[in-house]
Amino acid sequence: MEEVLEQASLARRAHWLVKLRWLAIAFLVGAVFVARRIFNIHLHEQALYILAGVILVYNAMLYVALRRTDRHTTEQMGTTLNRILFLQSSADLFFLTAILYFSGGIENPFSFYFMFHMIISSTLLSRVQSYMQATMAVVLFGLLLLLDYQGVITHYPLRGFAPEGLHTDGRFVLGYWFVFTTTVYLVVYLATSIVAQLRKQQARYRNANEQLQQKDLIKNEYVLRVTHDIKSHLAAIKSCLDVVGAGMLGPLNEKQAEFVERANHRAEKCMKFISSLLRLTRMRMTGHFDRTCFPFKNLLYDSFAAIEDRAVSKNITATYEIDPVIDQVCGSEVLLEDTLTNLLSNAVKYTPNGGTVTLRAKDQKHEVLVEISDTGIGIPPEEIGDVFNEFYRASNARETVRDGTGLGLSMAKEVVERHGGRIWIESSPDGTTFFLTIPKDSAVS
Ligand code: ATP
Ligand code: MG
């Protein structure tokens, strides 16, 4: 996994460098134009435009090469990418030296751009490779200054910008090169040290993340085993209660019947809780559920029907506005129905008597948007981010409705996201709306 990530980020960096080079080419052309045409500085315009053209072709070739490596297997990709990055950086040094050659050499302050190059290569390459780049820059620039000084190569002065003859002043040339060299190595030293620290930290985070995932897995396995065990004991308790409650072991007086009924009710709630926990944990562990294509509109009607009685008993006006064009959705019918029923039950549960609950569903090209609004107690703004966490119940909900596990919403979020959809909340003290999008043809992850 680490290998793949490393290679993925290498590929990203290589692409980024290509993008950066497009900008650099545009900048070069612009700078030459402005210097010559606006500031009337004499430079070898033609050679510089040709150079920009050469870099353009070279960058286009790199772009194609990188596209090809994207299709390679991971094993080949890592080394190829690193090689491409190193060659790119080296070629850039040559180009920068050539640009300086045609535009005044030592007279051109753009020699500072070598430092940018050093910082970029320090972040992209290994420490050793970065020092190799620094040495290459020092040698190339030094060679340019030396040959210019000795008159071995033609000097193209930046007339109109810098005083003439700088390149023949031995002391100045040597001093300039000395400062250039020390700066280059210092920049590489600083940049590679910072990058090394960041990389170490990144490795630590990755490690910690892996450990957390491992712990999460252990926790899920533990929860799965315990809940499974509890569930079978509960089922046994419930069937005993059913037998007693049905009077099969002799008639019960009113008080006994009431207590058996209460025990039964509690056992049922506990079973529901255990079942939800089991389902959630299983889904988290395997990430798998059965997928079919089914009419989503029917599912909306069924979910609504499931809470209607409860709404009536609380004198809540429950209505729906379902877009008639909503048709097939592919996903887990059971889990989606569970999710909608859960959200609608919450709406009824957290809305005081006489309020309203509305279910809206709109067809939106590739997805269905479902909105469940109520005029209930709302969710305090500072707790909205927490209600999707397992076992979390907002403070106002705990005060108003004692019963609740705080599992319903985390389950809903898991289901919606596994279907490739989104779920979010808007809430105020006057009520809450849950929004969820369900892609019509979701690739269940
Ligand atoms: P359970 O679903 O097991 O009965 P619960 O309803 O408390 O318990 P969730 O459905 O996960 O658990 O909801 C988590 C919390 O989100 C709730 O406790 C409540 O604070 C808040 N909440 C959810 N829906 C609403 C709503 N429609 N209005 C106000 N608060 C809500
Ligand atoms: Mg709930």
mmCIF file with all atom_site columns, C-alpha atoms in Angstrom, residues 118-119 121-122 127 130-134 183-194:
data_model
loop_
_atom_site.group_PDB
_atom_site.id
_atom_site.type_symbol
_atom_site.label_atom_id
_atom_site.label_alt_id
_atom_site.label_comp_id
_atom_site.label_asym_id
_atom_site.label_entity_id
_atom_site.label_seq_id
_atom_site.pdbx_PDB_ins_code
_atom_site.Cartn_x
_atom_site.Cartn_y
_atom_site.Cartn_z
_atom_site.occupancy
_atom_site.B_iso_or_equiv
_atom_site.pdbx_formal_charge
_atom_site.auth_seq_id
_atom_site.auth_comp_id
_atom_site.auth_asym_id
_atom_site.auth_atom_id
_atom_site.pdbx_PDB_model_num
ATOM 1  C CA . MET A 1 118 ? 17.056 23.722 -6.187 1.00 0.00 ? 118 MET A CA 1
ATOM 2  C CA . ILE A 1 119 ? 14.026 23.989 -3.892 1.00 0.00 ? 119 ILE A CA 1
ATOM 3  C CA . SER A 1 121 ? 14.273 19.299 -6.868 1.00 0.00 ? 121 SER A CA 1
ATOM 4  C CA . SER A 1 122 ? 14.858 19.003 -3.123 1.00 0.00 ? 122 SER A CA 1
ATOM 5  C CA . ARG A 1 127 ? 18.791 13.969 -0.734 1.00 0.00 ? 127 ARG A CA 1
ATOM 6  C CA . SER A 1 130 ? 19.312 16.931 -4.821 1.00 0.00 ? 130 SER A CA 1
ATOM 7  C CA . TYR A 1 131 ? 23.017 17.456 -4.039 1.00 0.00 ? 131 TYR A CA 1
ATOM 8  C CA . MET A 1 132 ? 23.832 16.055 -7.487 1.00 0.00 ? 132 MET A CA 1
ATOM 9  C CA . GLN A 1 133 ? 21.526 18.677 -8.957 1.00 0.00 ? 133 GLN A CA 1
ATOM 10 C CA . ALA A 1 134 ? 23.212 21.395 -6.883 1.00 0.00 ? 134 ALA A CA 1
ATOM 11 C CA . THR A 1 183 ? 23.789 29.803 -1.777 1.00 0.00 ? 183 THR A CA 1
ATOM 12 C CA . VAL A 1 184 ? 22.929 26.814 -3.951 1.00 0.00 ? 184 VAL A CA 1
ATOM 13 C CA . TYR A 1 185 ? 24.324 24.321 -1.417 1.00 0.00 ? 185 TYR A CA 1
ATOM 14 C CA . LEU A 1 186 ? 22.775 26.160 1.509  1.00 0.00 ? 186 LEU A CA 1
ATOM 15 C CA . VAL A 1 187 ? 19.370 26.200 -0.155 1.00 0.00 ? 187 VAL A CA 1
ATOM 16 C CA . VAL A 1 188 ? 19.604 22.478 -0.920 1.00 0.00 ? 188 VAL A CA 1
ATOM 17 C CA . TYR A 1 189 ? 20.759 21.735 2.618  1.00 0.00 ? 189 TYR A CA 1
ATOM 18 C CA . LEU A 1 190 ? 17.856 23.677 4.160  1.00 0.00 ? 190 LEU A CA 1
ATOM 19 C CA . ALA A 1 191 ? 15.231 22.397 1.752  1.00 0.00 ? 191 ALA A CA 1
ATOM 20 C CA . THR A 1 192 ? 16.284 18.738 2.028  1.00 0.00 ? 192 THR A CA 1
ATOM 21 C CA . SER A 1 193 ? 16.406 18.964 5.843  1.00 0.00 ? 193 SER A CA 1
ATOM 22 C CA . ILE A 1 194 ? 12.875 20.358 5.980  1.00 0.00 ? 194 ILE A CA 1
#
